[in-house]
Tab-separated table of C-alpha atoms in Angstrom:
chain	number	residue	atom	x	y	z
L	1	MET	CA	-0.369	0.030	-0.027
L	2	GLY	CA	2.679	2.175	-0.534
L	3	GLU	CA	3.245	5.428	1.858
L	4	VAL	CA	1.345	5.975	4.940
L	5	ASP	CA	-0.948	8.499	3.724
L	6	PRO	CA	-2.540	9.974	6.521
L	7	ALA	CA	-6.347	8.496	5.642
L	8	PHE	CA	-5.026	5.909	6.877
L	9	ILE	CA	-4.799	7.997	10.741
L	10	GLN	CA	-7.555	7.220	13.384
L	11	ASP	CA	-8.123	10.881	15.607
L	12	LEU	CA	-5.724	10.261	18.628
L	13	GLU	CA	-9.410	9.515	20.512
L	14	HIS	CA	-9.432	6.357	17.993
L	15	ARG	CA	-5.651	5.361	18.078
L	16	PRO	CA	-4.884	1.133	19.104
L	17	LYS	CA	-3.119	0.333	21.825
L	18	LEU	CA	0.190	-2.131	21.570
L	19	GLU	CA	-0.276	-3.448	25.221
L	20	ILE	CA	-3.180	-7.059	23.998
L	21	ILE	CA	-5.973	-7.007	26.456
L	22	LYS	CA	-6.854	-10.545	25.714
L	23	ALA	CA	-10.527	-11.604	25.791
L	24	GLU	CA	-11.763	-14.085	28.343
L	25	GLY	CA	-14.938	-14.838	28.619
L	26	ILE	CA	-15.500	-15.242	25.000
L	27	PRO	CA	-18.614	-18.610	24.931
L	28	LEU	CA	-16.832	-21.537	22.439
L	29	ILE	CA	-20.456	-22.809	21.546
L	30	ASP	CA	-20.117	-26.645	20.414
L	31	LEU	CA	-23.204	-27.183	17.810
L	32	SER	CA	-22.965	-31.245	17.178
L	33	VAL	CA	-26.098	-31.329	18.042
L	34	ILE	CA	-27.506	-29.491	15.108
L	35	SER	CA	-24.587	-29.960	12.784
L	36	SER	CA	-26.081	-32.908	10.777
L	37	PRO	CA	-27.814	-32.098	8.050
L	38	ASN	CA	-30.771	-33.785	8.056
L	39	THR	CA	-30.759	-32.813	11.962
L	40	ASN	CA	-34.023	-30.811	12.862
L	41	LEU	CA	-34.315	-28.566	16.314
L	42	ASP	CA	-36.118	-30.550	18.543
L	43	ASN	CA	-37.446	-30.294	22.111
L	44	SER	CA	-34.518	-32.482	23.146
L	45	GLN	CA	-31.693	-32.195	26.315
L	46	ALA	CA	-29.446	-30.920	24.710
L	47	LEU	CA	-30.932	-28.010	22.069
L	48	ASP	CA	-32.338	-26.561	25.305
L	49	ARG	CA	-29.030	-26.184	27.040
L	50	LEU	CA	-27.708	-24.742	23.843
L	51	VAL	CA	-30.445	-22.198	22.831
L	52	LYS	CA	-29.575	-21.321	26.624
L	53	GLU	CA	-25.937	-21.149	25.475
L	54	ILE	CA	-26.691	-19.047	23.440
L	55	GLY	CA	-29.000	-16.662	24.399
L	56	ASN	CA	-26.201	-15.719	27.384
L	57	ALA	CA	-23.981	-15.405	25.031
L	58	CYS	CA	-26.189	-13.194	23.007
L	59	LYS	CA	-27.322	-11.114	25.876
L	60	ASN	CA	-24.214	-10.723	28.186
L	61	LEU	CA	-21.467	-10.304	24.817
L	62	GLY	CA	-22.979	-9.972	21.843
L	63	PHE	CA	-19.707	-12.386	20.046
L	64	PHE	CA	-19.338	-15.992	20.527
L	65	GLN	CA	-17.352	-18.959	19.222
L	66	VAL	CA	-18.713	-21.954	17.542
L	67	ILE	CA	-17.065	-25.785	16.769
L	68	ASN	CA	-18.581	-28.357	14.942
L	69	HIS	CA	-20.198	-26.132	13.005
L	70	GLY	CA	-20.975	-28.414	10.098
L	71	VAL	CA	-19.259	-26.091	7.473
L	72	PRO	CA	-16.099	-28.673	5.858
L	73	LEU	CA	-12.831	-28.238	7.233
L	74	ASP	CA	-11.805	-29.217	3.105
L	75	LYS	CA	-14.197	-26.354	1.930
L	76	ARG	CA	-12.758	-23.359	3.936
L	77	GLN	CA	-9.311	-24.980	3.665
L	78	LYS	CA	-10.154	-24.800	-0.521
L	79	ILE	CA	-11.621	-20.302	-0.464
L	80	GLU	CA	-8.285	-18.554	3.091
L	81	ASN	CA	-5.870	-21.307	-0.024
L	82	ALA	CA	-7.551	-18.753	-3.735
L	83	SER	CA	-8.244	-15.272	-1.498
L	84	ARG	CA	-3.966	-15.835	-0.769
L	85	GLN	CA	-3.711	-16.441	-4.157
L	86	PHE	CA	-5.699	-13.459	-5.535
L	87	PHE	CA	-4.617	-10.822	-2.819
L	88	GLY	CA	-0.918	-12.512	-3.963
L	89	GLN	CA	-1.139	-10.837	-7.433
L	90	PRO	CA	0.296	-7.285	-7.900
L	91	LEU	CA	-2.127	-4.509	-7.498
L	92	GLU	CA	-2.887	-3.981	-11.602
L	93	GLU	CA	-3.676	-7.541	-11.697
L	94	LYS	CA	-6.531	-6.955	-8.576
L	95	ARG	CA	-7.571	-3.616	-10.170
L	96	LYS	CA	-9.276	-4.885	-13.292
L	97	VAL	CA	-11.536	-6.472	-11.475
L	98	ARG	CA	-12.248	-3.740	-9.063
L	99	ARG	CA	-15.584	-2.352	-8.097
L	100	ASP	CA	-17.271	1.023	-8.199
L	101	GLU	CA	-20.762	2.641	-7.790
L	102	ARG	CA	-21.457	0.489	-10.115
L	103	LYS	CA	-20.581	-2.106	-10.052
L	104	VAL	CA	-20.414	-2.415	-6.058
L	105	LEU	CA	-19.080	-7.305	-6.045
L	106	GLY	CA	-15.334	-7.559	-6.922
L	107	TYR	CA	-12.016	-5.691	-5.670
L	108	TYR	CA	-12.115	-2.441	-3.808
L	109	ASP	CA	-8.647	-1.156	-1.461
L	110	THR	CA	-10.241	2.110	-0.871
L	111	GLU	CA	-12.486	1.244	2.161
L	112	HIS	CA	-13.510	3.973	4.412
L	113	THR	CA	-14.894	3.316	8.860
L	114	LYS	CA	-15.525	6.301	9.979
L	115	ASN	CA	-14.651	8.254	7.208
L	116	VAL	CA	-11.353	6.906	8.198
L	117	ARG	CA	-9.402	4.639	5.417
L	118	ASP	CA	-9.098	1.275	6.455
L	119	TRP	CA	-5.488	-0.786	6.135
L	120	LYS	CA	-7.214	-4.143	4.683
L	121	GLU	CA	-8.725	-4.487	0.977
L	122	VAL	CA	-11.719	-6.704	-0.532
L	123	PHE	CA	-13.170	-9.203	-2.560
L	124	ASP	CA	-16.927	-9.583	-2.246
L	125	PHE	CA	-19.684	-11.784	-3.812
L	126	ALA	CA	-23.085	-11.998	-3.269
L	127	VAL	CA	-24.293	-15.061	-1.548
L	128	LYS	CA	-27.810	-14.818	-3.931
L	129	THR	CA	-27.531	-13.663	-7.415
L	130	PRO	CA	-28.792	-12.025	-9.045
L	131	THR	CA	-28.998	-9.539	-5.514
L	132	ILE	CA	-32.209	-6.845	-5.826
L	133	VAL	CA	-31.270	-3.904	-3.902
L	134	PRO	CA	-33.208	0.079	-4.327
L	135	SER	CA	-31.609	1.593	-6.960
L	136	SER	CA	-30.621	4.016	-4.797
L	137	TYR	CA	-30.875	5.720	-1.606
L	138	GLU	CA	-33.115	8.558	-2.465
L	139	PRO	CA	-36.618	7.454	0.234
L	140	ASP	CA	-39.200	8.600	-3.062
L	141	ASP	CA	-36.770	6.190	-5.267
L	142	ARG	CA	-39.240	2.935	-5.869
L	143	GLU	CA	-36.692	1.538	-8.776
L	144	VAL	CA	-34.280	-1.842	-7.425
L	145	THR	CA	-31.542	-2.861	-9.297
L	146	GLU	CA	-29.587	-6.288	-9.673
L	147	TRP	CA	-26.288	-7.268	-8.504
L	148	PHE	CA	-24.290	-10.025	-10.655
L	149	ASN	CA	-21.059	-11.581	-8.893
L	150	ASP	CA	-19.649	-10.479	-12.961
L	151	GLN	CA	-15.683	-9.766	-12.412
L	152	TRP	CA	-13.661	-12.600	-12.023
L	153	PRO	CA	-10.066	-12.621	-11.895
L	154	GLU	CA	-8.250	-14.260	-14.209
L	155	TYR	CA	-6.559	-16.171	-10.863
L	156	PRO	CA	-6.823	-18.277	-9.635
L	157	LEU	CA	-9.283	-20.363	-11.503
L	158	GLU	CA	-11.001	-21.654	-8.523
L	159	LEU	CA	-11.463	-18.501	-7.077
L	160	ARG	CA	-15.157	-18.977	-7.826
L	161	GLU	CA	-16.228	-22.580	-7.185
L	162	ALA	CA	-14.415	-21.990	-4.177
L	163	LEU	CA	-16.799	-19.282	-3.187
L	164	GLU	CA	-19.836	-20.283	-3.968
L	165	GLU	CA	-19.316	-23.840	-2.325
L	166	TYR	CA	-17.969	-22.212	0.275
L	167	ALA	CA	-21.679	-19.492	0.731
L	168	LYS	CA	-23.848	-22.684	-0.155
L	169	ASP	CA	-22.390	-24.335	3.585
L	170	VAL	CA	-22.109	-21.293	5.744
L	171	GLU	CA	-26.155	-20.036	4.323
L	172	LYS	CA	-26.593	-23.397	6.468
L	173	LEU	CA	-24.886	-22.450	8.915
L	174	ALA	CA	-26.741	-18.345	9.039
L	175	PHE	CA	-30.326	-19.996	9.152
L	176	LYS	CA	-29.546	-22.569	12.143
L	177	LEU	CA	-28.189	-19.806	13.902
L	178	LEU	CA	-30.980	-17.758	13.175
L	179	GLY	CA	-33.131	-20.193	14.235
L	180	LEU	CA	-31.444	-20.943	17.437
L	181	VAL	CA	-31.014	-16.988	18.368
L	182	ALA	CA	-34.572	-17.106	17.485
L	183	LEU	CA	-35.481	-19.832	20.306
L	184	SER	CA	-33.363	-18.052	23.118
L	185	LEU	CA	-35.824	-15.785	22.383
L	186	GLY	CA	-39.181	-17.938	23.687
L	187	LEU	CA	-39.555	-17.093	19.166
L	188	PRO	CA	-40.439	-20.131	17.128
L	189	GLU	CA	-36.957	-21.495	15.529
L	190	ASN	CA	-38.488	-20.212	12.099
L	191	ARG	CA	-39.766	-16.726	13.012
L	192	PHE	CA	-36.445	-14.679	11.080
L	193	HIS	CA	-36.999	-17.016	8.331
L	194	GLY	CA	-39.480	-15.768	6.168
L	195	PHE	CA	-37.561	-12.372	6.019
L	196	PHE	CA	-34.300	-13.616	3.747
L	197	GLU	CA	-36.286	-15.653	1.557
L	198	ASP	CA	-34.737	-12.945	-0.720
L	199	GLN	CA	-31.175	-12.093	0.897
L	200	THR	CA	-28.748	-9.334	0.748
L	201	SER	CA	-25.921	-11.513	3.196
L	202	PHE	CA	-22.218	-11.186	0.347
L	203	ILE	CA	-18.862	-12.547	1.756
L	204	ARG	CA	-15.608	-11.011	1.983
L	205	LEU	CA	-12.132	-11.835	1.651
L	206	ASN	CA	-10.000	-9.751	3.274
L	207	HIS	CA	-6.408	-9.391	3.794
L	208	TYR	CA	-4.101	-6.432	5.960
L	209	PRO	CA	-0.698	-6.088	5.108
L	210	PRO	CA	1.877	-5.610	7.416
L	211	CYS	CA	1.652	-1.998	8.432
L	212	PRO	CA	4.389	-0.204	10.023
L	213	VAL	CA	1.969	2.292	11.971
L	214	PRO	CA	-0.162	0.156	13.789
L	215	GLN	CA	-0.209	2.587	16.455
L	216	LEU	CA	-1.965	4.745	14.218
L	217	ALA	CA	-3.969	2.770	12.247
L	218	LEU	CA	-6.352	0.166	12.103
L	219	GLY	CA	-7.871	-2.448	9.321
L	220	VAL	CA	-10.991	-1.745	10.228
L	221	GLY	CA	-12.685	1.103	12.151
L	222	ARG	CA	-14.676	0.963	15.607
L	223	HIS	CA	-17.918	0.001	13.960
L	224	LYS	CA	-21.047	-2.672	14.586
L	225	ASP	CA	-22.398	-4.886	11.804
L	226	ALA	CA	-24.856	-3.972	10.422
L	227	GLY	CA	-27.165	-6.313	9.109
L	228	ALA	CA	-28.339	-9.556	10.959
L	229	LEU	CA	-25.653	-11.650	11.625
L	230	THR	CA	-21.472	-12.158	10.961
L	231	ILE	CA	-19.667	-15.815	10.461
L	232	LEU	CA	-16.368	-15.245	10.385
L	233	ALA	CA	-13.413	-17.486	9.504
L	234	GLU	CA	-9.942	-16.184	10.214
L	235	ASP	CA	-6.482	-17.012	10.369
L	236	ASP	CA	-4.061	-17.434	13.457
L	237	VAL	CA	-2.817	-14.428	13.783
L	238	GLY	CA	-5.719	-12.212	15.323
L	239	GLY	CA	-6.549	-9.222	15.450
L	240	LEU	CA	-10.243	-8.950	15.643
L	241	GLU	CA	-10.978	-6.957	18.752
L	242	VAL	CA	-14.187	-5.699	20.441
L	243	LYS	CA	-15.083	-3.162	23.120
L	244	ARG	CA	-16.016	-4.897	26.839
L	245	LYS	CA	-19.340	-2.859	27.853
L	246	THR	CA	-18.637	-3.495	31.483
L	247	ASP	CA	-15.602	-0.921	30.698
L	248	GLY	CA	-15.305	-0.425	27.261
L	249	GLU	CA	-12.205	-1.326	26.893
L	250	TRP	CA	-11.069	-3.202	23.969
L	251	ILE	CA	-10.487	-7.092	24.084
L	252	ARG	CA	-8.765	-9.399	21.771
L	253	VAL	CA	-10.549	-12.065	20.591
L	254	LYS	CA	-7.985	-15.716	20.401
L	255	PRO	CA	-7.881	-17.321	16.985
L	256	THR	CA	-9.673	-20.730	17.977
L	257	PRO	CA	-8.805	-23.232	15.271
L	258	ASP	CA	-11.410	-24.695	12.700
L	259	ALA	CA	-13.721	-21.681	14.736
L	260	PHE	CA	-16.358	-19.488	14.063
L	261	ILE	CA	-16.885	-16.292	15.516
L	262	ILE	CA	-20.741	-14.711	16.035
L	263	ASN	CA	-21.110	-11.425	16.017
L	264	ILE	CA	-25.578	-10.726	15.727
L	265	GLY	CA	-25.725	-7.303	14.084
L	266	ASP	CA	-28.039	-4.110	14.682
L	267	ILE	CA	-31.421	-5.458	12.843
L	268	ILE	CA	-31.359	-8.281	16.034
L	269	GLN	CA	-30.387	-5.749	18.725
L	270	VAL	CA	-34.148	-3.806	16.308
L	271	TRP	CA	-36.036	-7.046	16.376
L	272	SER	CA	-35.007	-8.346	19.726
L	273	ASN	CA	-36.058	-4.377	20.916
L	274	ASP	CA	-32.329	-4.258	23.052
L	275	ALA	CA	-33.259	-8.148	24.266
L	276	TYR	CA	-29.347	-8.436	22.448
L	277	GLU	CA	-27.077	-5.948	21.102
L	278	SER	CA	-25.309	-5.474	18.989
L	279	VAL	CA	-21.297	-4.365	19.704
L	280	GLU	CA	-18.424	-2.465	19.004
L	281	HIS	CA	-15.522	-3.608	17.331
L	282	ARG	CA	-12.656	-3.188	14.789
L	283	VAL	CA	-9.735	-4.766	13.373
L	284	MET	CA	-5.849	-4.165	14.607
L	285	VAL	CA	-2.389	-4.392	11.999
L	286	ASN	CA	0.854	-5.319	13.082
L	287	SER	CA	3.806	-4.346	11.823
L	288	GLN	CA	5.640	-7.902	11.161
L	289	ARG	CA	2.318	-10.385	9.691
L	290	GLU	CA	-0.418	-10.616	7.122
L	291	ARG	CA	-3.663	-11.748	8.852
L	292	PHE	CA	-6.852	-13.397	6.245
L	293	SER	CA	-10.522	-13.546	7.053
L	294	ILE	CA	-13.902	-14.089	6.108
L	295	PRO	CA	-17.021	-12.956	7.195
L	296	PHE	CA	-20.257	-13.364	6.388
L	297	PHE	CA	-22.808	-11.250	6.079
L	298	PHE	CA	-26.383	-12.109	6.696
L	299	ASN	CA	-28.937	-9.952	6.061
L	300	PRO	CA	-32.509	-9.879	5.099
L	301	ALA	CA	-34.071	-9.452	1.466
L	302	HIS	CA	-34.352	-5.695	0.511
L	303	CYS	CA	-37.912	-4.949	0.590
L	304	THR	CA	-37.454	-6.119	4.447
L	305	ASP	CA	-38.908	-3.238	7.502
L	306	VAL	CA	-36.996	-3.376	9.780
L	307	LYS	CA	-38.875	-2.743	13.736
L	308	PRO	CA	-39.060	-4.770	16.991
L	309	LEU	CA	-41.203	-7.953	17.118
L	310	GLU	CA	-44.371	-7.450	18.027
L	311	GLU	CA	-43.814	-10.631	20.362
L	312	LEU	CA	-41.157	-9.175	21.943
L	313	THR	CA	-42.808	-5.852	23.274
L	314	ASP	CA	-45.912	-4.466	25.322
L	315	GLU	CA	-46.959	-1.938	27.614
L	316	GLN	CA	-44.278	-2.995	30.451
L	317	ASN	CA	-40.819	-2.573	27.225
L	318	PRO	CA	-42.272	-0.564	24.897
L	319	VAL	CA	-41.422	-0.318	21.049
L	320	ARG	CA	-37.487	0.742	21.344
L	321	TYR	CA	-37.288	1.811	17.108
L	322	LYS	CA	-39.231	3.526	14.588
L	323	PRO	CA	-39.549	1.092	11.690
L	324	TYR	CA	-36.189	1.745	8.616
L	325	ASN	CA	-36.433	0.149	5.303
L	326	TRP	CA	-33.948	-2.576	5.336
L	327	GLY	CA	-33.123	-1.944	1.412
L	328	LYS	CA	-32.175	1.546	1.873
L	329	PHE	CA	-30.359	1.304	4.788
L	330	PHE	CA	-27.776	-0.721	3.288
L	331	VAL	CA	-26.997	0.942	-0.432
L	332	THR	CA	-27.167	4.461	2.321
L	333	ARG	CA	-24.263	2.405	3.849
L	334	LYS	CA	-22.097	1.579	1.006
L	335	ARG	CA	-21.819	4.924	0.098
L	336	SER	CA	-19.104	5.579	2.619
L	337	ASN	CA	-17.561	2.586	0.723
L	338	PHE	CA	-17.174	4.973	-2.195
L	339	LYS	CA	-15.793	8.188	-1.037
L	340	LYS	CA	-15.591	10.258	2.708
L	341	LEU	CA	-18.829	11.719	3.886
L	342	ASP	CA	-18.796	14.905	5.377
L	343	VAL	CA	-21.342	13.404	7.999
L	344	GLU	CA	-21.791	10.169	10.544
L	345	ASN	CA	-23.130	7.623	8.014
L	346	ILE	CA	-26.320	5.961	8.651
L	347	GLN	CA	-27.214	4.120	12.107
L	348	ILE	CA	-30.126	2.792	14.457
L	349	HIS	CA	-29.382	5.497	16.463
L	350	HIS	CA	-31.057	6.947	13.947
L	351	PHE	CA	-33.756	5.468	14.718
L	352	ARG	CA	-34.994	4.788	18.029
L	353	ILE	CA	-37.608	6.836	20.141
L	354	LEU	CA	-36.262	9.343	22.379
L	355	GLU	CA	-36.094	7.394	26.709
L	356	SER	CA	-38.756	10.552	27.305
L	357	GLU	CA	-41.363	9.537	24.689
L	358	LEU	CA	-40.988	6.056	25.603
L	359	ALA	CA	-40.978	6.785	29.550
L	360	ASP	CA	-44.546	8.481	28.285
L	361	LYS	CA	-45.669	5.831	27.038
L	362	LEU	CA	-44.752	3.882	30.242
L	363	ASP	CA	-46.102	6.263	32.457
L	364	GLY	CA	-49.856	5.846	30.234
L	365	ALA	CA	-49.638	2.304	29.753
L	366	LEU	CA	-49.481	2.149	34.031
L	367	SER	CA	-52.041	5.218	34.640
L	368	VAL	CA	-54.610	3.160	32.425
L	369	LYS	CA	-54.224	-0.066	34.766
């Protein structure tokens, strides 16, 4: 990436500390009870324990790791190897499949988070093709457009097949996890599934090169994931940090071989009416080793109106968010991928109902009684 551009430099209050606080208590959850492709969720004691573990992890931390997840190791190794081969090419080769505001899938190396450039390069792949999204972020524009995976590098040839195979297996895991989250909230296992029939999910290949100024830059700046769930595969280098709820400290998640790191996103936070919270996280870089990771961002259909579920709200727990359209939210967030914005990008807190309004609703409910 050449000399350090000032665009990479974090503001003083957000610069990383090089001393590492290792995460203790990030749950490692065994999914063997549901990992068989033909397993249906039932009311067994083992499933009850699993659902409780998932619920506690979502409520207390927002992050957990899973093992015995059912994704074949050879599929993961295949995509990891293809990713290394692709990013190992000269920059001019990678930029032949560079994405832009018209072709939004493919290679990119100038992405911003919180209006600061990330020290990384990526390759994006849509899980469902075509992926249907709004044509623009303008609220009155009702037109839609289609995204296709039509930018493929000449090398490695197996990248496309590796991504397509990997996507199928991780998608199955995503639906299993979504069912467990639903059960942990006291909902039917398939309560969320209908929102994903025309999903806008995508897979990202991340490459974080060695950085000469790891005390000034970040691989990805602090952020929360906008979708429902994120399923992350990473190598053994590590670098993911989670902001601890109790004291605001950044703690490092230690990689576990063949595990996936799971975090709930903003949509689950809204659907659950804050029972579960999406947690801020970031990615550290280092000066010695490159790092690779592969997040699967599990997102609903563009037509989904995201709002707290009726089953999880009542007079004592009033609705905390105004509805928003996921497609418009999604394409609005995508704008910052291509240019630095003058204002904060759209966030779910922009749809949060003010505490004073909530207090008025609660007072009204109590006075009726």
